[in-house]
Every structure is written in structure tokens, then in C-alpha cells.
Coordinates of N, CA and C in Angstrom, one line a residue:
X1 N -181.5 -194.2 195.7 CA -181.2 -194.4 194.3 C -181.0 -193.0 193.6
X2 N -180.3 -193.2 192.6 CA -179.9 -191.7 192.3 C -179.2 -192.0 190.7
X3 N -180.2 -191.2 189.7 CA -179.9 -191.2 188.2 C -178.8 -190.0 187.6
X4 N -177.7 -190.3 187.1 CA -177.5 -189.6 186.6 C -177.0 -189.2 185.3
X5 N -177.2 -188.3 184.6 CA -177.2 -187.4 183.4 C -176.0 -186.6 182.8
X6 N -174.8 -187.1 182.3 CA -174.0 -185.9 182.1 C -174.2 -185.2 180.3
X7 N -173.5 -184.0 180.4 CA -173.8 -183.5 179.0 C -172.8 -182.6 179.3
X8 N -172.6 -181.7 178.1 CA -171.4 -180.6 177.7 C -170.1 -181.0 177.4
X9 N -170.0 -182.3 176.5 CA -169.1 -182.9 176.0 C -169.4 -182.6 174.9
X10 N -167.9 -182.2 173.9 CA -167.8 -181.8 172.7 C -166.4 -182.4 172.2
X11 N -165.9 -181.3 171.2 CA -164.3 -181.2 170.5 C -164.6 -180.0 170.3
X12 N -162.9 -180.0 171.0 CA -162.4 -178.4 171.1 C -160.9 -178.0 170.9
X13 N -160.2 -177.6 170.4 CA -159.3 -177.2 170.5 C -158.2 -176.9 171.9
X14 N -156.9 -177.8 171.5 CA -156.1 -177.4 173.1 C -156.0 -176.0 173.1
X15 N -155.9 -176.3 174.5 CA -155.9 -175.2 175.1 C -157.4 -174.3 175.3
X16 N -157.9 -174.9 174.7 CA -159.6 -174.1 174.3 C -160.1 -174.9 175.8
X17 N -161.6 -174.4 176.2 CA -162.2 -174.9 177.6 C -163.6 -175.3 177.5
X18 N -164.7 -176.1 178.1 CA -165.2 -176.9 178.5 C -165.8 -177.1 179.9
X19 N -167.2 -177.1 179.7 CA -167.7 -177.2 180.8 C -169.0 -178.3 180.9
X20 N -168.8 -179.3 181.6 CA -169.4 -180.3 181.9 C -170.5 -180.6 183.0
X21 N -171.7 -180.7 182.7 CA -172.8 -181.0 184.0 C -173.2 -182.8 184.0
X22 N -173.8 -182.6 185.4 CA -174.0 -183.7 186.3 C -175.5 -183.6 186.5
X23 N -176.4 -183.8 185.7 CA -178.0 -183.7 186.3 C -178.4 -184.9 187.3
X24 N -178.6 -185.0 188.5 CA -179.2 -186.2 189.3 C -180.5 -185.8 189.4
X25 N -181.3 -187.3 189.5 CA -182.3 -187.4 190.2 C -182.0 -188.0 191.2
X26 N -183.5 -187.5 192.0 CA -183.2 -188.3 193.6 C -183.2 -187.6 194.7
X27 N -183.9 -187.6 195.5 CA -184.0 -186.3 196.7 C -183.1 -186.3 197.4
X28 N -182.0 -187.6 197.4 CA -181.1 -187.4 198.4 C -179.9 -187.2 197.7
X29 N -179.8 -186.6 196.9 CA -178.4 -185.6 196.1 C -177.8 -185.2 197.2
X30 N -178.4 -184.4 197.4 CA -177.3 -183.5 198.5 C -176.5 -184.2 199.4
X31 N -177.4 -185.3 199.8 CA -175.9 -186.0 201.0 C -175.4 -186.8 200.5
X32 N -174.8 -186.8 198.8 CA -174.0 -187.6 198.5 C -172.5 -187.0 197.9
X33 N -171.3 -187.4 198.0 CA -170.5 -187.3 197.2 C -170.1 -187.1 196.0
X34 N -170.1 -186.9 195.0 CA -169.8 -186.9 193.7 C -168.6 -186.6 193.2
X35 N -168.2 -187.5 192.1 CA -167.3 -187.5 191.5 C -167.3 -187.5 189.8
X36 N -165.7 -187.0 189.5 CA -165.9 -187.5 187.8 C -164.7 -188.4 187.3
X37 N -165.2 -189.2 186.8 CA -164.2 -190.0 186.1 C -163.9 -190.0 184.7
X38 N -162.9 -190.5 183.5 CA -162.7 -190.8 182.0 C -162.2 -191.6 182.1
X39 N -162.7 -192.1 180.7 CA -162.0 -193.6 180.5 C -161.7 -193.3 178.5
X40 N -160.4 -193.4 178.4 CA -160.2 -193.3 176.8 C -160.0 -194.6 175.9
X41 N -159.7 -194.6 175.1 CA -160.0 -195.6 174.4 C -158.6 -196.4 174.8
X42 N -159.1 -197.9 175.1 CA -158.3 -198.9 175.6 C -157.7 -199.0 176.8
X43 N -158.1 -197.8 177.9 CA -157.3 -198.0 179.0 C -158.6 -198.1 179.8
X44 N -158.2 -197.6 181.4 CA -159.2 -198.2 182.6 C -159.9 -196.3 182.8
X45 N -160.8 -197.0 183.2 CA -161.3 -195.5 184.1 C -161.0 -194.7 185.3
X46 N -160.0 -193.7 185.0 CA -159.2 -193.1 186.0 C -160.4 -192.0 186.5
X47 N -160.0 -191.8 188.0 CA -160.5 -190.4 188.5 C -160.2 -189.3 188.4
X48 N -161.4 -188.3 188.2 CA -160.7 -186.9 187.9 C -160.6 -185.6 188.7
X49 N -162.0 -186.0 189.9 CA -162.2 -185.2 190.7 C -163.4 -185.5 191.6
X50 N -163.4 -185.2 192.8 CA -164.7 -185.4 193.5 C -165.1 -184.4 194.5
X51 N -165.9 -184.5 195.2 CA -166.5 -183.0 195.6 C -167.3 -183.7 196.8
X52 N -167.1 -183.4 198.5 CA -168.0 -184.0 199.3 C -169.4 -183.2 199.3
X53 N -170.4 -183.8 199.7 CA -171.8 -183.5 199.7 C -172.2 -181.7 200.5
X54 N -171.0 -181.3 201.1 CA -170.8 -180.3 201.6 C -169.9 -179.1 200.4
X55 N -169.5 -179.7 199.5 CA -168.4 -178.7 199.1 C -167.3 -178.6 199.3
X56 N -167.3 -179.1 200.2 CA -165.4 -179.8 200.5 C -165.8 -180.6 201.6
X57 N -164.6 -181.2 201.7 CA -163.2 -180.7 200.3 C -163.2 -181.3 199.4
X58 N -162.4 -181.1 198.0 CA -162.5 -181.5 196.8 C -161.0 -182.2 196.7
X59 N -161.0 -183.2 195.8 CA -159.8 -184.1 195.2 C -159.9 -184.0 193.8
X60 N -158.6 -184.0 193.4 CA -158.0 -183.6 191.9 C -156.9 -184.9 191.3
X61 N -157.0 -185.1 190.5 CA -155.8 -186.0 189.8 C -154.9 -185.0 189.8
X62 N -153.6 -185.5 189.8 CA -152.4 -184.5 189.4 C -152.4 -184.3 188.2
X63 N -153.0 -185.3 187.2 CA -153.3 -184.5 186.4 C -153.7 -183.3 185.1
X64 N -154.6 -183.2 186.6 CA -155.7 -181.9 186.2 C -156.2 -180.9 187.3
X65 N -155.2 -181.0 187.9 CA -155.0 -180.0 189.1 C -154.4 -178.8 188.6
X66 N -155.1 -177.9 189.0 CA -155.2 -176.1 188.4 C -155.9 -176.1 186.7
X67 N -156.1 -176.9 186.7 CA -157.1 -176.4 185.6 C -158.3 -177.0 184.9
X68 N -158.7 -177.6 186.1 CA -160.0 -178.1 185.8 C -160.9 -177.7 187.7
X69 N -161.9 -177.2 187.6 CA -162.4 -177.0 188.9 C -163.8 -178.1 189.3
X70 N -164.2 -178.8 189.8 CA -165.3 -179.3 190.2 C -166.0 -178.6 191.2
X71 N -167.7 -178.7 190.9 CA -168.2 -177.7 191.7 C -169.8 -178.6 192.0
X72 N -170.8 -177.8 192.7 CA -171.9 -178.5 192.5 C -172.8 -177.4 193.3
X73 N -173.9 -177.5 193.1 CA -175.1 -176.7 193.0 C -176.7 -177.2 193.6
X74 N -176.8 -177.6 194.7 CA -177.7 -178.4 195.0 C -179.2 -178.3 195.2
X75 N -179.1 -176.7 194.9 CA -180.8 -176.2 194.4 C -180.6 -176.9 193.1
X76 N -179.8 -176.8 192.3 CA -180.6 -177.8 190.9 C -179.8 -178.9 190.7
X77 N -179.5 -179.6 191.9 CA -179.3 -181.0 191.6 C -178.0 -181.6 190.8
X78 N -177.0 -180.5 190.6 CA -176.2 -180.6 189.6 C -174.8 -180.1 189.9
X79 N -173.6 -181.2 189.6 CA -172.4 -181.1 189.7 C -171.8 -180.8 188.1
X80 N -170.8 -180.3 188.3 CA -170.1 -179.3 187.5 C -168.4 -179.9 187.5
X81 N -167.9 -179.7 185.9 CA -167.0 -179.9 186.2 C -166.0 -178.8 184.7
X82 N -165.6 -177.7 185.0 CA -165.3 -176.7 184.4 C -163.4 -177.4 183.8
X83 N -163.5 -177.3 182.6 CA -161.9 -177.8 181.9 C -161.3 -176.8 181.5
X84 N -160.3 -176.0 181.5 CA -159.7 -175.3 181.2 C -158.2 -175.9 180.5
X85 N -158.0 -174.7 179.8 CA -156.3 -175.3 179.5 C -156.3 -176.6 178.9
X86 N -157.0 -176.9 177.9 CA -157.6 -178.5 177.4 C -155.9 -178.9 176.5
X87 N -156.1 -180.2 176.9 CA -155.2 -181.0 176.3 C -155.2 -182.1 175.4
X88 N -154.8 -182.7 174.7 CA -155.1 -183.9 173.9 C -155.4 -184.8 174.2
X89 N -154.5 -185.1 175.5 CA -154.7 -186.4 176.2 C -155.8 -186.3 177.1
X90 N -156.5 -185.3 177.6 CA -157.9 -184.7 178.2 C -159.1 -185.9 177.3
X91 N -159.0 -186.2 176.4 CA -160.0 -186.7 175.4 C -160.3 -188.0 175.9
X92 N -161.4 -188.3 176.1 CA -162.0 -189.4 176.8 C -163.4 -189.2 177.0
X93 N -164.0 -190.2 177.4 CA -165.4 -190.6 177.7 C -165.7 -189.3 179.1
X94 N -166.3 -188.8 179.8 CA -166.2 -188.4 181.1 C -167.4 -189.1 181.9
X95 N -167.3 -189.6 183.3 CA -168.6 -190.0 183.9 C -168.5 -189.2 184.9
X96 N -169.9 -189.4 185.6 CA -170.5 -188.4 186.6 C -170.8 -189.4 187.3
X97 N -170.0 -189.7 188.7 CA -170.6 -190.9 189.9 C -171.2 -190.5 190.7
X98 N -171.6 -191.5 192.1 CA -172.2 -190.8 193.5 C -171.7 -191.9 194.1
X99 N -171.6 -191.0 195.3 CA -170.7 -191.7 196.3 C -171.6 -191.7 198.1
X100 N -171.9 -192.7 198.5 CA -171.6 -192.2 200.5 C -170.7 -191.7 200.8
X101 N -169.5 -191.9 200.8 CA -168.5 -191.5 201.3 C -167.6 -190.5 199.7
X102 N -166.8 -189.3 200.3 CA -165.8 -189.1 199.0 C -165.0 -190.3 199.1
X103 N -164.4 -189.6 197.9 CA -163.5 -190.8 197.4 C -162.4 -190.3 196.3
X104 N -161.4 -190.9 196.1 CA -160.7 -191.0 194.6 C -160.8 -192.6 194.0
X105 N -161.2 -193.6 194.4 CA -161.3 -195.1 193.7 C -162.9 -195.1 193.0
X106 N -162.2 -195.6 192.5 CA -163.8 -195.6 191.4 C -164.6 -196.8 191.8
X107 N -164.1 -197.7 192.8 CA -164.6 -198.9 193.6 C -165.3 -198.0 194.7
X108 N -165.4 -196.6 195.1 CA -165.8 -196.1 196.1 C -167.3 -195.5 195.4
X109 N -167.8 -195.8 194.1 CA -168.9 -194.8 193.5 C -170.2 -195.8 193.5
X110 N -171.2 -195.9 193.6 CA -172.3 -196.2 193.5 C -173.5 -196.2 192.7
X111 N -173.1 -195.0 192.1 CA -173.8 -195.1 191.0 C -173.1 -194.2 189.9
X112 N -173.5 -194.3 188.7 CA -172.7 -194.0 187.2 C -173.8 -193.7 186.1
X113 N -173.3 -192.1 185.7 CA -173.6 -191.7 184.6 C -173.2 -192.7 183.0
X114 N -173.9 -192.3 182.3 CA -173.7 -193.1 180.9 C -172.2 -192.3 180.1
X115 N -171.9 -191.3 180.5 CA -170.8 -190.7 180.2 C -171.1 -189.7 178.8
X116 N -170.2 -188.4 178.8 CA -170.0 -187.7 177.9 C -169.2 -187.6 177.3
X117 N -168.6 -187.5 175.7 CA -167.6 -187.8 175.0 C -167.2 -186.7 175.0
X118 N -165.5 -186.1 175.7 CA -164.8 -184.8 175.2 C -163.7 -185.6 173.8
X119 N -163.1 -184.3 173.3 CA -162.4 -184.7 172.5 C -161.2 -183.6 172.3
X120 N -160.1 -183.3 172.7 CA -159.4 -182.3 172.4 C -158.4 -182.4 171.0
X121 N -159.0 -181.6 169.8 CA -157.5 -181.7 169.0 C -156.5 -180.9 169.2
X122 N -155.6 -181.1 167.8 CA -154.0 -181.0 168.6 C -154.0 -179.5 167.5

């Protein structure tokens, strides 16, 4: 079982940057997967990145490829997801999943953060 916590959601100006954490509990963090998903208002929960339990390799939406990095830290239990180059359409809920296996399907996650609200204006 594995809890997780995200935070470092705000509004920020495009172009302006953001940086988002993943707090788990659970001793067995490390041999899990993680990923991050958004979901904005009225549509589905797309993928945005995920990161194997090793550090690689990592998957990216097209996106948000080159300017968003995913990362993770497993002395403190915590995945990372750094936004750069922020966009309007960036604005969404963000979740923090866990996975056995990586993945890009959000049918592949197992467990789910309650999500952090970014917001980019224009």
C-alpha cells in the first residue's frame, strides 16, 4: 500500500516555472514506478510523465517534452516533477500515481494522489 501526497501547485504566469512534489508513504516506494497525470476541467486524465523505480527510463507526453523534467529521490520518499516554460493550457489538476510496472496509461497506476491545482495565466 502506498499513500500519496502531492503539493507545489499554484498560478503563475506563462512562461513562469513550477515545481511539484510527490510525498509517499510506504516502505516499498522505491520498487515502484511513478508517474504524473492532469486532468482539466471537463476533459479525461491525460499522462504526463513517469519515472521507473530505478530512474529510468523516463516517459514524457509530447506535450511536455523538454520542459518539464520528472525526477525522484528515494531517501525521502519523493517524486518530483519540475515545469518549466509554463503554458495556459498546462492548467489542470496534477496527480501523483504508483505503479508495478512503468507505464504511460493511467489504467497502468495503482494508486493516486488527491491532486494539486496548477493554474497558468495568459
Amino acid at each position: 500500500q502506498v499513500q500519496l501526497v502531492e503539493s507545489g501547485g499554484g498560478l503563475v504566469q506563462a512562461g513562469g516555472s513550477l515545481r511539484l512534489s510527490c510525498a509517499a508513504s510506504g516502505r516499498t516506494f522505491t520498487t515502484y514506478a511513478m508517474g504524473w497525470f492532469r486532468q482539466a476541467p471537463g476533459k479525461e486524465r491525460d499522462f504526463v510523465a513517469s519515472i521507473n523505480w530505478s530512474g529510468v527510463p523516463t516517459y514524457y507526453a509530447n506535450s511536455v517534452k523538454g520542459r518539464f523534467t520528472i525526477s525522484r529521490d528515494g531517501a525521502k520518499n519523493t517524486v518530483y516533477l519540475q515545469m518549466n516554460s509554463l503554458k495556459p493550457e498546462d492548467t489542470a489538476v496534477y496527480y501523483c500515481a504508483a505503479s508495478n510496472v512503468i507505464g504511460v496509461s493511467r489504467n497502468a497506476f495503482e494508486f493516486w494522489g488527491q491532486g494539486t491545482q496548477v493554474t497558468v495565466s495568459s
